[in-house]
Tab-separated table of C-alpha atoms in Angstrom:
chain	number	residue	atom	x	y	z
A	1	UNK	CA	-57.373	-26.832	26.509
A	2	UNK	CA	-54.101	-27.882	25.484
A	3	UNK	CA	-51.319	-25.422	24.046
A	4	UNK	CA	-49.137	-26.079	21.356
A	5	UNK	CA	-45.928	-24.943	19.665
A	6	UNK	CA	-45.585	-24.094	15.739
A	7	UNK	CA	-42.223	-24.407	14.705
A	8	UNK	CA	-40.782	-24.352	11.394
A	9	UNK	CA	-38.230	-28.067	10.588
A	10	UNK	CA	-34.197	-27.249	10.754
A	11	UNK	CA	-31.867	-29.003	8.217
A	12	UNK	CA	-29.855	-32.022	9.973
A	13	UNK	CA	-27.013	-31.606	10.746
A	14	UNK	CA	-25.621	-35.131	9.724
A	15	UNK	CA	-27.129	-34.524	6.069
A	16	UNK	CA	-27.250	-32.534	3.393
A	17	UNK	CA	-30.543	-32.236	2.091
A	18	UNK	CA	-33.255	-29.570	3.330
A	19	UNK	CA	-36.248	-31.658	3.100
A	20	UNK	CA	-37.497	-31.157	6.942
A	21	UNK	CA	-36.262	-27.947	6.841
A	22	UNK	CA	-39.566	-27.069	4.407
A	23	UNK	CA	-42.599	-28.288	6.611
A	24	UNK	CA	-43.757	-26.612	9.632
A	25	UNK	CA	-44.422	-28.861	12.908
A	26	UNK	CA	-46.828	-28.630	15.705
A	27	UNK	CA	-46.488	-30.385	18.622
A	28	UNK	CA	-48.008	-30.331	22.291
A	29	UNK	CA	-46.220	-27.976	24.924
A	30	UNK	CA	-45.097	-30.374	27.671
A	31	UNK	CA	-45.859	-27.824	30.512
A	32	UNK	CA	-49.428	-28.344	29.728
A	33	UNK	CA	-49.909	-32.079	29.691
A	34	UNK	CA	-48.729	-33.184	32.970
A	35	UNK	CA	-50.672	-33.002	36.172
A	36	UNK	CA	-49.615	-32.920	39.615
A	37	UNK	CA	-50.717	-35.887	41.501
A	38	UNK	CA	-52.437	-34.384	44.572
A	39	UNK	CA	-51.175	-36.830	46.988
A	40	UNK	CA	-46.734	-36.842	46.413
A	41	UNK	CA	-47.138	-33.803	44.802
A	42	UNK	CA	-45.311	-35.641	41.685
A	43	UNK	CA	-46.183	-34.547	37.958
A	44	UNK	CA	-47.253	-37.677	35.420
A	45	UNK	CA	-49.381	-38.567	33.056
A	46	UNK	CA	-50.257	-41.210	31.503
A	47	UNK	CA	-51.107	-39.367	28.214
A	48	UNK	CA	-48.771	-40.415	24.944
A	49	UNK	CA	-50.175	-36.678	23.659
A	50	UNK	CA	-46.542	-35.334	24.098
A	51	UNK	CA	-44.826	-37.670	21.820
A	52	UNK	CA	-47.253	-36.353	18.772
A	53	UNK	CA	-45.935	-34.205	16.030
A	54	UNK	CA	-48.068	-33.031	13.254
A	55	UNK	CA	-45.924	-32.253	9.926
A	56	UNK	CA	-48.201	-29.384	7.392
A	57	UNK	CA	-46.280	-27.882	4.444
A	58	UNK	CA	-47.240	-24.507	5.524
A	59	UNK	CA	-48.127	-21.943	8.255
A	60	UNK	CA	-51.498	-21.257	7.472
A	61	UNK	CA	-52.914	-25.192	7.900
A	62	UNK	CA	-50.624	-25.472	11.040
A	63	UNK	CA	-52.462	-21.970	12.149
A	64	UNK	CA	-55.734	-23.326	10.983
A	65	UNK	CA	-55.861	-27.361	12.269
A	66	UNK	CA	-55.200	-25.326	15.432
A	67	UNK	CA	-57.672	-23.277	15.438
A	68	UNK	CA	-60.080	-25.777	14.395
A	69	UNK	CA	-59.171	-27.686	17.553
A	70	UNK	CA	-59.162	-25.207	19.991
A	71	UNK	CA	-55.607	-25.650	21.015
A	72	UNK	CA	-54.173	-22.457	22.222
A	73	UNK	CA	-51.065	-21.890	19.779
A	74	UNK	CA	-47.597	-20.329	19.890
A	75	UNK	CA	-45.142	-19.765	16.691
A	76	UNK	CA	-41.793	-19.955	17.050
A	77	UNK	CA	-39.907	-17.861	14.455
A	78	UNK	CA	-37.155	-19.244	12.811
A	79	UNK	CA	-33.690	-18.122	13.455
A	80	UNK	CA	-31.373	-16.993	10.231
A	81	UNK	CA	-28.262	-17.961	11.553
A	82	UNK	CA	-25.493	-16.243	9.928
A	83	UNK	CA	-22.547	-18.318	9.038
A	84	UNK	CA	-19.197	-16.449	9.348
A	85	UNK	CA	-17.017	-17.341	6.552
A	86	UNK	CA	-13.366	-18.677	7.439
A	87	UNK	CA	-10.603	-20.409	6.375
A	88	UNK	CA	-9.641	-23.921	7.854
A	89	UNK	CA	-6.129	-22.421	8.167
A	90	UNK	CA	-7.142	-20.157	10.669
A	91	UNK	CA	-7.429	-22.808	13.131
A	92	UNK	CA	-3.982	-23.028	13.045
A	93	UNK	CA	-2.783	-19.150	12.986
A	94	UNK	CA	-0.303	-18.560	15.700
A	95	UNK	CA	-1.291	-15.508	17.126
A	96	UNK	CA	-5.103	-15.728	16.907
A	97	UNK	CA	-7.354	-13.558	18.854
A	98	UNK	CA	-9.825	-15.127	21.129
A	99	UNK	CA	-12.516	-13.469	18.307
A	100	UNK	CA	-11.063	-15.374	15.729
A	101	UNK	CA	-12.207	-18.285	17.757
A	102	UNK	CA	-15.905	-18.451	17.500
C-alpha cells in the first residue's frame, strides 16, 4: 500500500498569477517507494511512481481518488504566511535593529 501526500499548489514565485496556487496535488511519499536491496543494503527502485503528480481542483476528489485506491493519505495544510509590511527605505536606516531585519 503506498502513502501519499495532499498538498494544496503555492503561487510562483517568479510570476504573478495564482493559477497553481488553486488546485490541490497528490503525489507519492518517497519514503514508501524505495526498497532496500537485501544484499548492499542500498535503497532503489526502479519504479517512475515518485515522479507522478495528480492535479484535482479540490480536496474532496484528491480525498476521494485516494480512497478509491487504497493509498493511505496525508494532508498537508497550507501555511498563511503573513507578509510584514515595510518600506524599501528601511533597508537603508542607519541605526536599524536586528528586528527590523527580517
Amino acid at each position: 500500500m503506498h502513502k501519499v501526500i495532499i498538498y494544496k499548489g503555492i503561487k510562483t514565485p517568479t510570476q504573478s498569477g495564482n493559477s497553481k496556487a488553486k488546485f490541490w496535488y497528490l503525489k507519492f511519499d518517497e519514503d514508501s517507494i524505495y526498497e532496500e536491496d537485501f544484499m548492499t543494503g542500498w535503497k532503489g527502485n526502479v519504479n517512475p511512481i515518485k515522479k507522478i503528480k495528480i492535479k484535482f481542483s479540490t480536496l474532496e476528489r484528491a480525498i476521494e481518488y485516494a480512497q478509491n485506491k487504497n493509498y493511505k493519505y496525508q494532508i498537508l495544510n497550507e501555511s498563511n504566511k503573513k507578509i510584514k509590511v515595510k518600506s524599501y527605505a528601511d533597508n537603508f536606516k542607519f541605526n536599524r535593529n536586528k528586528s527590523d531585519i527580517d
